[in-house]
mmCIF file of C-alpha atoms in Angstrom:
data_model
loop_
_atom_site.group_PDB
_atom_site.id
_atom_site.type_symbol
_atom_site.label_atom_id
_atom_site.label_comp_id
_atom_site.label_asym_id
_atom_site.label_seq_id
_atom_site.Cartn_x
_atom_site.Cartn_y
_atom_site.Cartn_z
ATOM 1 C CA GLN A 204 -33.171 1.037 -3.421
ATOM 2 C CA VAL A 205 -29.554 0.915 -2.426
ATOM 3 C CA GLN A 206 -27.054 3.245 -4.300
ATOM 4 C CA LEU A 207 -23.492 2.333 -4.177
ATOM 5 C CA VAL A 208 -20.567 5.379 -4.136
ATOM 6 C CA GLU A 209 -16.614 4.133 -4.270
ATOM 7 C CA SER A 210 -13.810 6.253 -2.963
ATOM 8 C CA GLY A 211 -10.325 5.521 -2.000
ATOM 9 C CA GLY A 212 -8.577 5.113 -5.499
ATOM 10 C CA GLY A 213 -5.518 7.186 -6.971
ATOM 11 C CA LEU A 214 -2.017 6.992 -8.007
ATOM 12 C CA VAL A 215 0.150 4.650 -5.948
ATOM 13 C CA GLN A 216 3.943 3.170 -6.835
ATOM 14 C CA ALA A 217 4.216 -0.161 -7.106
ATOM 15 C CA GLY A 218 4.469 -2.084 -3.763
ATOM 16 C CA GLY A 219 2.217 0.522 -2.403
ATOM 17 C CA SER A 220 -1.253 0.313 -0.558
ATOM 18 C CA LEU A 221 -4.959 1.479 -0.966
ATOM 19 C CA ARG A 222 -7.797 0.864 0.414
ATOM 20 C CA LEU A 223 -10.938 1.271 -1.432
ATOM 21 C CA SER A 224 -14.460 1.820 -0.037
ATOM 22 C CA CYS A 225 -17.780 1.296 -1.080
ATOM 23 C CA ALA A 226 -20.520 3.219 0.611
ATOM 24 C CA ALA A 227 -24.089 2.340 0.533
ATOM 25 C CA SER A 228 -27.330 4.187 1.199
ATOM 26 C CA GLY A 229 -30.531 2.221 2.277
ATOM 27 C CA ARG A 230 -31.160 0.373 5.493
ATOM 28 C CA THR A 231 -30.969 -3.076 4.181
ATOM 29 C CA PHE A 232 -27.511 -3.059 2.887
ATOM 30 C CA SER A 233 -26.434 -5.784 5.372
ATOM 31 C CA MET A 234 -28.768 -8.061 3.359
ATOM 32 C CA TYR A 235 -26.468 -7.702 0.416
ATOM 33 C CA ALA A 236 -23.781 -9.771 -0.927
ATOM 34 C CA VAL A 237 -21.176 -7.186 -2.259
ATOM 35 C CA GLY A 238 -18.301 -7.792 -4.919
ATOM 36 C CA TRP A 239 -15.286 -5.544 -6.357
ATOM 37 C CA PHE A 240 -14.793 -5.720 -10.031
ATOM 38 C CA ARG A 241 -12.303 -4.033 -12.044
ATOM 39 C CA GLN A 242 -11.983 -3.305 -15.586
ATOM 40 C CA ALA A 243 -8.676 -2.168 -17.300
ATOM 41 C CA PRO A 244 -8.800 -0.344 -20.820
ATOM 42 C CA GLU A 245 -9.916 -2.505 -23.682
ATOM 43 C CA LYS A 246 -10.483 -5.231 -21.247
ATOM 44 C CA GLU A 247 -13.478 -6.819 -19.924
ATOM 45 C CA ARG A 248 -14.597 -6.226 -16.609
ATOM 46 C CA GLU A 249 -13.311 -9.087 -13.910
ATOM 47 C CA PHE A 250 -13.843 -10.398 -10.537
ATOM 48 C CA VAL A 251 -11.637 -9.277 -7.951
ATOM 49 C CA ALA A 252 -13.294 -10.040 -4.524
ATOM 50 C CA ALA A 253 -16.626 -10.919 -2.816
ATOM 51 C CA ILE A 254 -17.962 -10.938 0.632
ATOM 52 C CA SER A 255 -21.322 -12.454 1.860
ATOM 53 C CA TRP A 256 -23.804 -10.264 3.706
ATOM 54 C CA SER A 257 -22.851 -11.506 7.162
ATOM 55 C CA GLY A 258 -18.850 -11.180 6.289
ATOM 56 C CA GLY A 259 -18.533 -14.793 7.266
ATOM 57 C CA SER A 260 -17.387 -15.967 3.556
ATOM 58 C CA THR A 261 -15.327 -14.567 1.115
ATOM 59 C CA ASN A 262 -13.649 -14.994 -2.381
ATOM 60 C CA TYR A 263 -10.747 -13.685 -4.562
ATOM 61 C CA PHE A 264 -9.566 -13.696 -7.470
ATOM 62 C CA ASP A 265 -6.282 -15.519 -8.057
ATOM 63 C CA SER A 266 -4.158 -13.163 -8.838
ATOM 64 C CA VAL A 267 -4.982 -10.987 -5.973
ATOM 65 C CA LYS A 268 -4.811 -13.574 -3.118
ATOM 66 C CA GLY A 269 -2.753 -13.009 -0.211
ATOM 67 C CA ARG A 270 -2.488 -9.136 -1.360
ATOM 68 C CA PHE A 271 -6.094 -7.900 -0.935
ATOM 69 C CA THR A 272 -8.473 -8.146 1.630
ATOM 70 C CA ILE A 273 -12.290 -7.586 1.454
ATOM 71 C CA SER A 274 -14.310 -7.031 4.504
ATOM 72 C CA ARG A 275 -17.368 -5.087 5.569
ATOM 73 C CA ASP A 276 -18.944 -2.945 8.265
ATOM 74 C CA ASN A 277 -22.594 -3.489 8.132
ATOM 75 C CA ALA A 278 -23.220 -1.019 11.049
ATOM 76 C CA LYS A 279 -21.823 1.979 8.665
ATOM 77 C CA ASN A 280 -23.086 0.472 5.539
ATOM 78 C CA THR A 281 -19.570 0.109 4.027
ATOM 79 C CA VAL A 282 -17.808 -2.579 2.263
ATOM 80 C CA PHE A 283 -13.616 -2.362 2.108
ATOM 81 C CA LEU A 284 -10.905 -3.463 -0.216
ATOM 82 C CA GLN A 285 -7.832 -3.207 1.403
ATOM 83 C CA MET A 286 -5.192 -3.631 -1.275
ATOM 84 C CA ASN A 287 -1.441 -4.037 -0.491
ATOM 85 C CA SER A 288 1.738 -4.970 -2.887
ATOM 86 C CA LEU A 289 0.319 -3.495 -5.722
ATOM 87 C CA LYS A 290 1.359 -3.953 -8.840
ATOM 88 C CA PRO A 291 0.957 -2.216 -12.576
ATOM 89 C CA GLU A 292 -1.154 -4.906 -13.463
ATOM 90 C CA ASP A 293 -3.552 -3.881 -11.019
ATOM 91 C CA THR A 294 -4.185 -0.711 -12.712
ATOM 92 C CA ALA A 295 -8.081 -0.227 -13.434
ATOM 93 C CA VAL A 296 -11.443 1.313 -12.867
ATOM 94 C CA TYR A 297 -12.654 -0.445 -9.826
ATOM 95 C CA TYR A 298 -16.382 -1.278 -9.191
ATOM 96 C CA CYS A 299 -18.364 -2.316 -6.257
ATOM 97 C CA ALA A 300 -21.278 -4.162 -6.696
ATOM 98 C CA ALA A 301 -24.253 -5.443 -4.688
ATOM 99 C CA VAL A 302 -27.205 -8.155 -4.869
ATOM 100 C CA ARG A 303 -29.785 -9.043 -2.382
ATOM 101 C CA THR A 304 -29.597 -12.519 -1.264
ATOM 102 C CA LEU A 305 -31.877 -14.574 0.818
ATOM 103 C CA ALA A 306 -28.746 -16.625 2.297
ATOM 104 C CA PRO A 307 -25.362 -15.236 3.335
ATOM 105 C CA ARG A 308 -23.743 -16.131 0.385
ATOM 106 C CA VAL A 309 -20.679 -15.339 -1.682
ATOM 107 C CA VAL A 310 -21.364 -14.032 -5.418
ATOM 108 C CA SER A 311 -18.359 -13.989 -7.468
ATOM 109 C CA THR A 312 -20.461 -13.767 -11.099
ATOM 110 C CA ARG A 313 -20.811 -10.305 -12.659
ATOM 111 C CA ASN A 314 -24.373 -11.161 -14.380
ATOM 112 C CA GLU A 315 -25.517 -11.780 -10.549
ATOM 113 C CA TYR A 316 -25.050 -8.417 -9.552
ATOM 114 C CA ALA A 317 -27.859 -6.066 -9.728
ATOM 115 C CA LEU A 318 -26.463 -2.790 -8.296
ATOM 116 C CA TRP A 319 -23.482 -0.879 -9.294
ATOM 117 C CA GLY A 320 -21.351 1.712 -8.204
ATOM 118 C CA GLN A 321 -19.675 4.545 -10.710
ATOM 119 C CA GLY A 322 -16.149 3.302 -10.091
ATOM 120 C CA THR A 323 -13.130 4.869 -8.582
ATOM 121 C CA GLN A 324 -9.827 4.657 -10.592
ATOM 122 C CA VAL A 325 -6.306 3.022 -9.520
ATOM 123 C CA THR A 326 -3.234 3.558 -11.017
ATOM 124 C CA VAL A 327 -0.276 1.559 -10.104
ATOM 125 C CA SER A 328 2.972 3.045 -11.585
ATOM 126 C CA SER A 329 6.144 1.000 -12.110
#
């Protein structure tokens, strides 16, 4: 069973950058599509970005396009979310999620994901 652990969150000023990491245990992580989601207080968890298990396909929520970049290093069992030009509205707990797929595809729907990390807090001050 794959387990996910996020790290890299913190407090940053608007316009700053953070890089989140999602480290996975298990030898078959390379066969998992991975997504990042976020949840702000009193709001539903929303999709942020996703990447196929090959890394060849990605998808982003419109509000983060051009600012966030998702990538993965399967040799290190890690997926990254580089976040630049951060805005106060990006403040949330960020979660990574994974689901095994038979073919390399992007999964952008929350309900498709079977595995979730515990989350890491990102706070952007104005």
